[in-house]
Amino acid sequence: MCALPYTPVICKSMHGITCLASTPVADARRHDASLATADGIVSWLTVYDQENFQGKRVEFTSACQNIMECGMDTVRSLKVECGAWVGYEHSSFCGQQFILERGDYPRWESWSGSNAYHIERLMSFRPICSANHKESKITVFERENFIGHQWEITDDYPSLKAMGWPSNEIGSMQVQSGAWVCYQYPGYRGYQYIMECDHHGGDYKHYREWGSHAQTFQVQSLRRVQQ
Amino acid sequence: MCALPYTPVICKSMHGITCLASTPVADARRHDASLATADGIVSWLTVYDQENFQGKRVEFTSACQNIMECGMDTVRSLKVECGAWVGYEHSSFCGQQFILERGDYPRWESWSGSNAYHIERLMSFRPICSANHKESKITVFERENFIGHQWEITDDYPSLKAMGWPSNEIGSMQVQSGAWVCYQYPGYRGYQYIMECDHHGGDYKHYREWGSHAQTFQVQSLRRVQQ
């Protein structure tokens, strides 16, 4: 169990991005566990302005729209202590997005994808409130606007093609429950797109709704987000 | 079903690296499916010496120890048509290793990890004969030589820490069935290590046995290989 240095405000399914109240939580004592309740999940993220968990440190339990407003110029390493988060290339939750599940991220390589274009620092963060590894469901469609061949998915697929999906693209998606990460290439590589049941009402009808960095319908693997 | 342009020699569990007979298979007709039999899985890989599936092309149904011996200088894109494969940075199955499941890999970003050190071409390949997504089991140990706290795993874990594993390291592993990919960082990122029940008798007692590129016990996520 996570012994948090504050009274947690429980993360409930909502359309906004802020899940918990107090932020940042400075100098919290370290505990290595997660806290789940009947209503939701506590989120807790520690960021550092130097690699390998060095330098200035700030802790978050809710979304951070711009790291510079929290007295940091950059984030070069981080630890996800509780919950699942998304980190963004730019402030205001823009640019490339990176799924951050529990664990240690000592430098950019540990959160980045395999793209030639490196994201060496992160500028905004938010918890993923709807992540529910055990009860996740997404329907993928062959074409945009929920048209064409469709397939309901409840498990992880490192290769959609191996499971019978006919192409390298997904036209649109509806997230019925939980949160998902879709990847451009097989084996969870390339651009990442976080899809949540409580954003856009779970509807992602065109790649332009997948994120500000999306430029193609290409999706070759996808998986549930783990809390 | 995979309509292969040759009579397939079935891949049986073995300690060697060669699973199928004929190689390379030139100018095969394209079919988009996989062939599984009671005895094993057919493997089929097409490689190109230019990005985006351009240039010279060679097809393989068994291991290739050195791409230069097959009349190619380099591999810059590839398609996994059947089965699961490992691609290597160097010839003779050395250097960084990359899991390759069914799908299209148009350039190095699509197979590489997120490391600063880019692997822009692959030099050797082999099929993973033991991959069995549904019946895979691995036991991970806290310390080398199968000592300390242990944990039997049969599912995918994007974050071992989220599931209760106490550290960022695994000391040793025993693969009871199937094939696995272990990753240095959470979310299937960083260095990859392919672990198979039919290599080393399934025993990996120290990181030095995980691959010629392994330099640390760090493992923060792991998953089954999909056929």
CSV table of C-alpha atoms in Angstrom, one decimal:
chain,number,residue,atom,x,y,z
A,1,MET,CA,0.0,0.0,0.0
A,2,CYS,CA,1.1,3.5,-0.8
A,3,ALA,CA,1.6,5.6,2.3
A,4,LEU,CA,1.1,9.0,0.7
A,5,PRO,CA,2.2,12.2,2.4
A,6,TYR,CA,-1.2,13.8,1.9
A,7,THR,CA,-4.9,12.9,2.1
A,8,PRO,CA,-5.6,11.5,-1.3
A,9,VAL,CA,-8.4,12.8,-3.4
A,10,ILE,CA,-9.6,9.8,-5.3
A,11,CYS,CA,-9.4,9.8,-9.1
A,12,LYS,CA,-12.8,9.3,-10.5
A,13,SER,CA,-13.6,8.9,-14.2
A,14,MET,CA,-14.0,12.4,-15.6
A,15,HIS,CA,-13.5,14.3,-18.8
A,16,GLY,CA,-11.0,16.7,-17.3
A,17,ILE,CA,-7.4,16.0,-16.8
A,18,THR,CA,-6.9,16.7,-13.1
A,19,CYS,CA,-7.5,13.7,-10.9
A,20,LEU,CA,-6.1,14.6,-7.5
A,21,ALA,CA,-5.9,17.7,-5.5
A,22,SER,CA,-2.5,18.6,-3.9
A,23,THR,CA,0.4,19.3,-6.2
A,24,PRO,CA,3.3,19.3,-6.0
A,25,VAL,CA,4.1,17.3,-2.9
A,26,ALA,CA,7.6,18.1,-1.8
A,27,ASP,CA,9.9,15.9,0.1
A,28,ALA,CA,7.5,13.0,0.5
A,29,ARG,CA,8.8,9.9,2.2
A,30,ARG,CA,9.4,7.1,-0.2
A,31,HIS,CA,7.2,4.0,-0.3
A,32,ASP,CA,7.2,1.5,-3.0
A,33,ALA,CA,3.7,0.3,-3.7
A,34,SER,CA,0.4,1.3,-5.1
A,35,LEU,CA,-2.9,2.3,-3.6
A,36,ALA,CA,-6.1,1.2,-5.2
A,37,THR,CA,-9.6,1.9,-3.8
A,38,ALA,CA,-13.1,0.9,-4.7
A,39,ASP,CA,-13.4,4.3,-6.5
A,40,GLY,CA,-10.2,4.7,-8.2
A,41,ILE,CA,-6.4,4.8,-8.2
A,42,VAL,CA,-4.0,7.2,-6.5
A,43,SER,CA,-1.5,8.7,-8.9
A,44,TRP,CA,2.0,9.7,-7.8
A,45,LEU,CA,4.9,10.9,-10.0
A,46,THR,CA,8.3,12.2,-9.1
A,47,VAL,CA,10.3,14.2,-11.7
A,48,TYR,CA,14.0,15.4,-11.7
A,49,ASP,CA,15.7,18.0,-13.8
A,50,GLN,CA,18.8,15.8,-14.2
A,51,GLU,CA,19.3,12.3,-15.5
A,52,ASN,CA,19.5,9.4,-13.0
A,53,PHE,CA,17.2,11.0,-10.5
A,54,GLN,CA,19.6,13.8,-9.7
A,55,GLY,CA,19.1,17.6,-9.3
A,56,LYS,CA,15.9,19.4,-8.4
A,57,ARG,CA,12.9,17.2,-7.6
A,58,VAL,CA,9.2,17.8,-7.7
A,59,GLU,CA,6.4,15.4,-6.9
A,60,PHE,CA,2.9,15.3,-8.5
A,61,THR,CA,-0.3,13.7,-7.7
A,62,SER,CA,-2.3,15.4,-10.5
A,63,ALA,CA,-1.8,16.9,-13.9
A,64,CYS,CA,1.0,19.3,-14.6
A,65,GLN,CA,0.3,21.5,-17.7
A,66,ASN,CA,3.7,23.1,-17.9
A,67,ILE,CA,6.7,22.0,-15.9
A,68,MET,CA,8.2,25.5,-16.0
A,69,GLU,CA,5.3,26.8,-13.9
A,70,CYS,CA,6.4,24.4,-11.2
A,71,GLY,CA,9.9,25.9,-10.9
A,72,MET,CA,11.7,23.4,-13.2
A,73,ASP,CA,13.1,24.1,-16.6
A,74,THR,CA,13.1,20.5,-17.8
A,75,VAL,CA,12.5,16.9,-16.8
A,76,ARG,CA,15.3,14.5,-17.6
A,77,SER,CA,14.4,11.5,-15.3
A,78,LEU,CA,11.4,10.4,-13.4
A,79,LYS,CA,9.8,7.7,-11.2
A,80,VAL,CA,6.2,6.6,-11.5
A,81,GLU,CA,5.4,5.6,-7.9
A,82,CYS,CA,1.6,5.0,-8.3
A,83,GLY,CA,-0.8,4.8,-11.1
A,84,ALA,CA,-0.2,5.3,-14.8
A,85,TRP,CA,0.7,8.6,-16.5
A,86,VAL,CA,1.2,10.2,-19.9
A,87,GLY,CA,4.2,12.4,-20.5
A,88,TYR,CA,4.2,14.9,-23.3
A,89,GLU,CA,6.9,16.5,-25.5
A,90,HIS,CA,5.5,20.0,-25.1
A,91,SER,CA,3.5,21.9,-22.5
A,92,SER,CA,-0.3,21.8,-22.5
A,93,PHE,CA,-0.3,18.1,-23.3
A,94,CYS,CA,0.9,18.6,-26.8
A,95,GLY,CA,3.4,16.8,-29.1
A,96,GLN,CA,4.5,13.2,-28.8
A,97,GLN,CA,3.0,11.3,-25.9
A,98,PHE,CA,4.6,8.6,-23.9
A,99,ILE,CA,2.9,6.0,-21.7
A,100,LEU,CA,4.5,5.9,-18.2
A,101,GLU,CA,3.7,3.0,-16.0
A,102,ARG,CA,5.2,2.2,-12.6
A,103,GLY,CA,8.9,2.1,-12.5
A,104,ASP,CA,12.1,4.1,-13.0
A,105,TYR,CA,12.9,6.2,-16.0
A,106,PRO,CA,16.6,7.3,-15.6
A,107,ARG,CA,16.9,9.1,-18.9
A,108,TRP,CA,15.1,9.9,-22.2
A,109,GLU,CA,15.8,6.5,-23.7
A,110,SER,CA,13.6,4.9,-21.0
A,111,TRP,CA,10.4,6.7,-22.0
A,112,SER,CA,11.0,7.6,-25.6
A,113,GLY,CA,10.0,5.5,-28.6
A,114,SER,CA,12.4,4.3,-31.2
A,115,ASN,CA,11.9,7.3,-33.4
A,116,ALA,CA,14.9,9.1,-35.0
A,117,TYR,CA,13.5,12.3,-33.5
A,118,HIS,CA,14.5,12.1,-29.8
A,119,ILE,CA,12.4,13.6,-27.0
A,120,GLU,CA,15.1,14.2,-24.4
A,121,ARG,CA,12.9,16.1,-22.0
A,122,LEU,CA,9.2,16.1,-21.0
A,123,MET,CA,7.2,19.3,-20.5
A,124,SER,CA,3.7,18.2,-19.3
A,125,PHE,CA,2.2,15.2,-17.5
A,126,ARG,CA,-1.2,13.8,-16.6
A,127,PRO,CA,-2.4,10.7,-14.8
A,128,ILE,CA,-4.5,8.2,-16.7
A,129,CYS,CA,-7.6,7.8,-14.6
A,130,SER,CA,-9.4,5.2,-16.6
A,131,ALA,CA,-6.7,2.6,-16.7
A,132,ASN,CA,-8.1,-0.7,-15.8
A,133,HIS,CA,-5.9,-3.6,-16.9
A,134,LYS,CA,-8.4,-6.3,-16.1
A,135,GLU,CA,-11.5,-4.8,-17.7
A,136,SER,CA,-10.5,-3.0,-20.8
A,137,LYS,CA,-12.3,-3.1,-24.1
A,138,ILE,CA,-11.7,-1.3,-27.4
A,139,THR,CA,-13.4,-1.7,-30.8
A,140,VAL,CA,-11.2,-1.0,-33.8
A,141,PHE,CA,-12.6,-0.2,-37.2
A,142,GLU,CA,-11.1,-0.6,-40.7
A,143,ARG,CA,-12.0,2.9,-41.7
A,144,GLU,CA,-12.5,6.4,-40.2
A,145,ASN,CA,-15.8,7.3,-38.7
A,146,PHE,CA,-16.4,3.8,-37.3
A,147,ILE,CA,-17.0,2.3,-40.8
A,148,GLY,CA,-15.9,-1.0,-42.3
A,149,HIS,CA,-14.6,-4.3,-40.8
A,150,GLN,CA,-14.6,-4.1,-37.0
A,151,TRP,CA,-13.0,-6.0,-34.2
A,152,GLU,CA,-13.5,-6.0,-30.4
A,153,ILE,CA,-10.3,-6.3,-28.4
A,154,THR,CA,-9.9,-7.1,-24.7
A,155,ASP,CA,-6.3,-8.3,-24.7
A,156,ASP,CA,-2.8,-7.2,-25.6
A,157,TYR,CA,-1.6,-7.6,-29.3
A,158,PRO,CA,2.1,-7.1,-30.1
A,159,SER,CA,1.1,-7.9,-33.7
A,160,LEU,CA,-2.4,-7.2,-34.9
A,161,LYS,CA,-1.5,-8.8,-38.2
A,162,ALA,CA,-0.7,-12.1,-36.4
A,163,MET,CA,-4.1,-12.1,-34.9
A,164,GLY,CA,-5.9,-11.6,-38.3
A,165,TRP,CA,-6.2,-7.8,-38.7
A,166,PRO,CA,-6.0,-7.3,-42.5
A,167,SER,CA,-3.8,-4.2,-42.7
A,168,ASN,CA,-1.2,-2.0,-41.1
A,169,GLU,CA,-3.8,0.7,-40.3
A,170,ILE,CA,-6.7,1.3,-38.1
A,171,GLY,CA,-9.3,3.8,-39.3
A,172,SER,CA,-11.0,4.6,-36.1
A,173,MET,CA,-11.5,3.3,-32.5
A,174,GLN,CA,-14.1,3.3,-29.7
A,175,VAL,CA,-12.8,2.7,-26.2
A,176,GLN,CA,-15.6,1.0,-24.2
A,177,SER,CA,-13.6,0.6,-21.0
A,178,GLY,CA,-10.1,1.1,-19.6
A,179,ALA,CA,-7.2,2.8,-21.3
A,180,TRP,CA,-5.1,1.6,-24.3
A,181,VAL,CA,-1.8,2.4,-26.0
A,182,CYS,CA,-1.7,2.0,-29.7
A,183,TYR,CA,1.7,1.8,-31.5
A,184,GLN,CA,2.7,2.5,-35.1
A,185,TYR,CA,4.9,-0.6,-35.4
A,186,PRO,CA,4.7,-4.2,-34.2
A,187,GLY,CA,6.1,-5.1,-30.8
A,188,TYR,CA,5.0,-1.8,-29.2
A,189,ARG,CA,7.4,0.4,-31.1
A,190,GLY,CA,7.1,3.8,-32.9
A,191,TYR,CA,4.6,6.5,-32.2
A,192,GLN,CA,2.4,5.9,-29.2
A,193,TYR,CA,-1.2,7.0,-28.9
A,194,ILE,CA,-3.0,6.8,-25.6
A,195,MET,CA,-6.8,6.1,-25.9
A,196,GLU,CA,-9.1,6.4,-22.9
A,197,CYS,CA,-12.7,5.7,-22.3
A,198,ASP,CA,-13.2,9.0,-20.5
A,199,HIS,CA,-11.7,11.2,-23.2
A,200,HIS,CA,-13.7,12.2,-26.3
A,201,GLY,CA,-16.4,9.9,-24.8
A,202,GLY,CA,-14.1,7.1,-25.8
A,203,ASP,CA,-14.5,7.9,-29.6
A,204,TYR,CA,-11.5,8.4,-31.8
A,205,LYS,CA,-13.0,8.7,-35.3
A,206,HIS,CA,-9.9,9.8,-37.2
A,207,TYR,CA,-6.1,9.8,-36.6
A,208,ARG,CA,-6.3,13.6,-36.1
A,209,GLU,CA,-8.0,12.8,-32.8
A,210,TRP,CA,-5.3,10.4,-31.6
A,211,GLY,CA,-2.9,13.2,-30.6
A,212,SER,CA,-1.3,16.3,-31.9
A,213,HIS,CA,1.6,14.3,-33.2
A,214,ALA,CA,-0.5,11.8,-35.2
A,215,GLN,CA,0.2,11.9,-39.0
A,216,THR,CA,-1.0,8.5,-40.2
A,217,PHE,CA,-3.5,5.7,-39.6
A,218,GLN,CA,-0.7,3.2,-39.1
A,219,VAL,CA,-1.2,1.0,-36.0
A,220,GLN,CA,0.4,-2.4,-35.8
A,221,SER,CA,0.3,-3.2,-32.1
A,222,LEU,CA,-1.8,-2.2,-29.1
A,223,ARG,CA,-2.1,-3.1,-25.5
A,224,ARG,CA,-4.0,-2.2,-22.3
A,225,VAL,CA,-2.5,0.3,-19.9
A,226,GLN,CA,-1.4,-1.2,-16.6
A,227,GLN,CA,-2.0,0.6,-13.3
B,1,MET,CA,-3.3,-20.1,-44.0
B,2,CYS,CA,0.0,-19.4,-45.5
B,3,ALA,CA,0.3,-20.7,-49.0
B,4,LEU,CA,4.1,-21.0,-49.1
B,5,PRO,CA,6.0,-21.4,-52.4
B,6,TYR,CA,7.8,-24.5,-51.1
B,7,THR,CA,7.1,-27.7,-49.1
B,8,PRO,CA,7.6,-26.5,-45.6
B,9,VAL,CA,9.9,-28.4,-43.2
B,10,ILE,CA,8.2,-28.1,-39.9
B,11,CYS,CA,10.0,-26.2,-37.1
B,12,LYS,CA,10.4,-28.5,-34.2
B,13,SER,CA,11.8,-27.6,-30.8
B,14,MET,CA,15.6,-27.9,-31.0
B,15,HIS,CA,18.7,-26.4,-29.6
B,16,GLY,CA,20.0,-25.4,-33.0
B,17,ILE,CA,19.1,-22.3,-34.8
B,18,THR,CA,17.9,-23.7,-38.1
B,19,CYS,CA,14.2,-24.5,-38.3
B,20,LEU,CA,13.3,-24.9,-41.9
B,21,ALA,CA,15.1,-26.1,-44.9
B,22,SER,CA,14.9,-24.1,-48.1
B,23,THR,CA,16.5,-20.6,-48.0
B,24,PRO,CA,16.3,-18.1,-49.6
B,25,VAL,CA,13.0,-18.5,-51.4
B,26,ALA,CA,13.1,-16.0,-54.3
B,27,ASP,CA,10.1,-14.4,-55.9
B,28,ALA,CA,7.5,-16.1,-53.8
B,29,ARG,CA,3.9,-15.2,-54.3
B,30,ARG,CA,2.6,-13.0,-51.5
B,31,HIS,CA,0.0,-14.3,-49.0
B,32,ASP,CA,-1.0,-12.7,-45.9
B,33,ALA,CA,-1.5,-15.3,-43.2
B,34,SER,CA,0.2,-17.8,-41.0
B,35,LEU,CA,0.5,-21.6,-41.0
B,36,ALA,CA,0.5,-23.5,-37.8
B,37,THR,CA,0.6,-27.2,-37.6
B,38,ALA,CA,0.4,-29.8,-34.8
B,39,ASP,CA,4.2,-29.9,-34.8
B,40,GLY,CA,5.2,-26.3,-35.1
B,41,ILE,CA,5.0,-23.1,-37.0
B,42,VAL,CA,6.3,-22.1,-40.4
B,43,SER,CA,8.6,-19.1,-40.4
B,44,TRP,CA,8.9,-16.7,-43.3
B,45,LEU,CA,10.8,-13.4,-43.5
B,46,THR,CA,11.4,-11.1,-46.4
B,47,VAL,CA,14.3,-8.6,-46.2
B,48,TYR,CA,15.2,-5.6,-48.4
B,49,ASP,CA,18.4,-3.7,-48.8
B,50,GLN,CA,16.6,-0.3,-49.0
B,51,GLU,CA,14.1,1.4,-46.7
B,52,ASN,CA,10.3,1.0,-47.4
B,53,PHE,CA,10.6,-2.4,-49.0
B,54,GLN,CA,12.7,-1.2,-51.9
B,55,GLY,CA,15.8,-2.5,-53.6
B,56,LYS,CA,17.1,-6.1,-53.6
B,57,ARG,CA,14.9,-8.6,-51.9
B,58,VAL,CA,15.6,-12.0,-50.3
B,59,GLU,CA,13.2,-14.3,-48.5
B,60,PHE,CA,14.1,-16.7,-45.7
B,61,THR,CA,12.4,-19.6,-44.0
B,62,SER,CA,15.3,-20.4,-41.7
B,63,ALA,CA,18.2,-18.8,-39.9
B,64,CYS,CA,20.6,-16.5,-41.8
B,65,GLN,CA,23.9,-16.2,-40.0
B,66,ASN,CA,25.3,-13.5,-42.2
B,67,ILE,CA,23.2,-11.4,-44.6
B,68,MET,CA,26.4,-10.8,-46.7
B,69,GLU,CA,26.6,-14.5,-47.6
B,70,CYS,CA,23.1,-14.2,-49.2
B,71,GLY,CA,24.2,-11.5,-51.7
B,72,MET,CA,23.1,-8.5,-49.6
B,73,ASP,CA,25.2,-5.9,-48.0
B,74,THR,CA,22.7,-4.7,-45.5
B,75,VAL,CA,19.0,-5.0,-44.5
B,76,ARG,CA,17.1,-1.7,-44.1
B,77,SER,CA,13.5,-2.9,-44.2
B,78,LEU,CA,11.7,-6.2,-43.7
B,79,LYS,CA,8.4,-8.0,-43.5
B,80,VAL,CA,7.7,-10.8,-41.2
B,81,GLU,CA,5.2,-12.9,-43.1
B,82,CYS,CA,4.9,-15.9,-40.8
B,83,GLY,CA,6.2,-16.8,-37.3
B,84,ALA,CA,8.3,-14.8,-35.0
B,85,TRP,CA,12.0,-13.9,-35.6
B,86,VAL,CA,15.0,-12.3,-33.9
B,87,GLY,CA,17.1,-9.8,-35.8
B,88,TYR,CA,20.7,-9.1,-34.7
B,89,GLU,CA,22.9,-6.1,-35.0
B,90,HIS,CA,25.9,-8.2,-36.1
B,91,SER,CA,26.5,-11.4,-38.0
B,92,SER,CA,26.5,-14.8,-36.2
B,93,PHE,CA,23.6,-13.7,-34.0
B,94,CYS,CA,25.6,-11.2,-32.0
B,95,GLY,CA,25.1,-7.7,-30.7
B,96,GLN,CA,21.7,-6.1,-29.9
B,97,GLN,CA,18.7,-8.4,-30.5
B,98,PHE,CA,15.3,-7.3,-31.7
B,99,ILE,CA,12.1,-9.2,-31.5
B,100,LEU,CA,10.3,-9.3,-34.9
B,101,GLU,CA,6.7,-10.4,-34.9
B,102,ARG,CA,4.3,-10.4,-37.9
B,103,GLY,CA,4.1,-7.1,-39.6
B,104,ASP,CA,5.9,-4.5,-41.7
B,105,TYR,CA,9.2,-2.9,-40.6
B,106,PRO,CA,9.8,-0.1,-43.1
B,107,ARG,CA,13.0,1.3,-41.5
B,108,TRP,CA,15.3,1.0,-38.5
B,109,GLU,CA,12.9,2.9,-36.2
B,110,SER,CA,10.4,0.1,-36.5
B,111,TRP,CA,12.6,-2.6,-35.1
B,112,SER,CA,15.0,-0.7,-32.9
B,113,GLY,CA,14.6,0.0,-29.3
B,114,SER,CA,14.7,3.6,-27.9
B,115,ASN,CA,18.4,3.5,-27.3
B,116,ALA,CA,20.6,6.5,-28.2
B,117,TYR,CA,22.8,4.0,-30.1
B,118,HIS,CA,20.8,3.3,-33.3
B,119,ILE,CA,20.9,0.0,-35.1
B,120,GLU,CA,20.1,1.1,-38.7
B,121,ARG,CA,20.7,-2.3,-40.3
B,122,LEU,CA,20.4,-5.9,-39.3
B,123,MET,CA,23.0,-8.5,-40.1
B,124,SER,CA,21.6,-11.9,-39.0
B,125,PHE,CA,18.2,-13.4,-38.3
B,126,ARG,CA,16.7,-16.6,-36.9
B,127,PRO,CA,13.2,-17.8,-36.3
B,128,ILE,CA,11.9,-18.3,-32.7
B,129,CYS,CA,10.7,-21.9,-32.8
B,130,SER,CA,9.4,-22.2,-29.3
B,131,ALA,CA,7.1,-19.1,-29.3
B,132,ASN,CA,3.7,-20.2,-28.0
B,133,HIS,CA,1.7,-17.2,-26.9
B,134,LYS,CA,-1.0,-19.2,-25.1
B,135,GLU,CA,1.2,-21.5,-23.1
B,136,SER,CA,4.2,-19.6,-21.9
B,137,LYS,CA,5.7,-19.8,-18.5
B,138,ILE,CA,8.9,-18.2,-17.0
B,139,THR,CA,10.2,-18.2,-13.5
B,140,VAL,CA,12.1,-15.1,-12.5
B,141,PHE,CA,14.5,-15.0,-9.5
B,142,GLU,CA,15.7,-12.1,-7.4
B,143,ARG,CA,19.4,-13.1,-7.7
B,144,GLU,CA,21.7,-14.8,-10.1
B,145,ASN,CA,22.0,-18.7,-10.2
B,146,PHE,CA,18.2,-19.1,-9.4
B,147,ILE,CA,18.5,-17.8,-5.8
B,148,GLY,CA,16.3,-15.5,-3.7
B,149,HIS,CA,12.7,-14.5,-4.1
B,150,GLN,CA,11.1,-16.1,-7.1
B,151,TRP,CA,7.9,-15.5,-9.2
B,152,GLU,CA,6.2,-17.6,-11.8
B,153,ILE,CA,4.9,-15.6,-14.8
B,154,THR,CA,2.4,-16.7,-17.5
B,155,ASP,CA,1.2,-13.3,-18.7
B,156,ASP,CA,2.5,-10.0,-20.1
B,157,TYR,CA,3.8,-7.3,-17.6
B,158,PRO,CA,4.5,-3.8,-18.9
B,159,SER,CA,5.5,-2.9,-15.4
B,160,LEU,CA,6.9,-5.6,-13.1
B,161,LYS,CA,6.9,-3.2,-10.3
B,162,ALA,CA,3.2,-2.5,-10.6
B,163,MET,CA,2.6,-6.2,-10.2
B,164,GLY,CA,4.7,-6.4,-7.0
B,165,TRP,CA,8.2,-7.3,-8.1
B,166,PRO,CA,10.4,-5.5,-5.5
B,167,SER,CA,13.2,-4.1,-7.7
B,168,ASN,CA,14.3,-3.0,-11.1
B,169,GLU,CA,16.4,-6.1,-11.6
B,170,ILE,CA,16.0,-9.8,-12.3
B,171,GLY,CA,18.9,-11.9,-11.2
B,172,SER,CA,18.2,-15.0,-13.3
B,173,MET,CA,15.3,-16.8,-15.2
B,174,GLN,CA,14.1,-20.2,-16.1
B,175,VAL,CA,11.9,-20.5,-19.2
B,176,GLN,CA,9.6,-23.5,-18.7
B,177,SER,CA,7.6,-23.0,-21.9
B,178,GLY,CA,7.3,-20.6,-24.8
B,179,ALA,CA,9.5,-17.7,-25.6
B,180,TRP,CA,9.7,-14.3,-23.9
B,181,VAL,CA,11.1,-10.8,-24.4
B,182,CYS,CA,12.5,-9.0,-21.4
B,183,TYR,CA,13.0,-5.3,-21.5
B,184,GLN,CA,15.3,-3.0,-19.6
B,185,TYR,CA,12.6,-0.3,-18.9
B,186,PRO,CA,8.9,-0.3,-18.2
B,187,GLY,CA,6.5,-0.3,-21.2
B,188,TYR,CA,8.6,-2.6,-23.3
B,189,ARG,CA,11.4,-0.2,-23.9
B,190,GLY,CA,15.2,-0.2,-23.9
B,191,TYR,CA,17.4,-3.3,-24.4
B,192,GLN,CA,15.6,-6.4,-25.4
B,193,TYR,CA,16.5,-10.0,-24.4
B,194,ILE,CA,14.9,-12.9,-26.1
B,195,MET,CA,14.5,-15.9,-23.7
B,196,GLU,CA,13.5,-19.3,-25.0
B,197,CYS,CA,12.6,-22.7,-23.5
B,198,ASP,CA,14.7,-24.5,-26.1
B,199,HIS,CA,17.9,-22.4,-25.7
B,200,HIS,CA,20.3,-23.0,-22.8
B,201,GLY,CA,17.7,-25.6,-21.7
B,202,GLY,CA,15.6,-22.6,-20.7
B,203,ASP,CA,18.1,-21.5,-18.1
B,204,TYR,CA,19.5,-18.0,-17.9
B,205,LYS,CA,21.4,-17.9,-14.7
B,206,HIS,CA,23.2,-14.5,-15.2
B,207,TYR,CA,22.7,-11.5,-17.4
B,208,ARG,CA,25.8,-12.6,-19.4
B,209,GLU,CA,23.7,-15.4,-20.7
B,210,TRP,CA,20.9,-13.1,-21.9
B,211,GLY,CA,22.8,-11.9,-25.0
B,212,SER,CA,26.2,-10.5,-26.1
B,213,HIS,CA,24.9,-7.0,-25.6
B,214,ALA,CA,23.7,-7.5,-22.0
B,215,GLN,CA,25.5,-5.3,-19.4
B,216,THR,CA,23.1,-5.2,-16.5
B,217,PHE,CA,20.5,-7.1,-14.6
B,218,GLN,CA,17.9,-4.3,-15.2
B,219,VAL,CA,14.6,-5.7,-16.4
B,220,GLN,CA,11.4,-3.7,-15.8
B,221,SER,CA,8.9,-5.3,-18.2
B,222,LEU,CA,8.5,-8.6,-20.0
B,223,ARG,CA,6.1,-10.3,-22.3
B,224,ARG,CA,5.4,-13.5,-24.3
B,225,VAL,CA,6.4,-13.7,-27.9
B,226,GLN,CA,3.5,-13.8,-30.3
B,227,GLN,CA,3.5,-16.1,-33.3
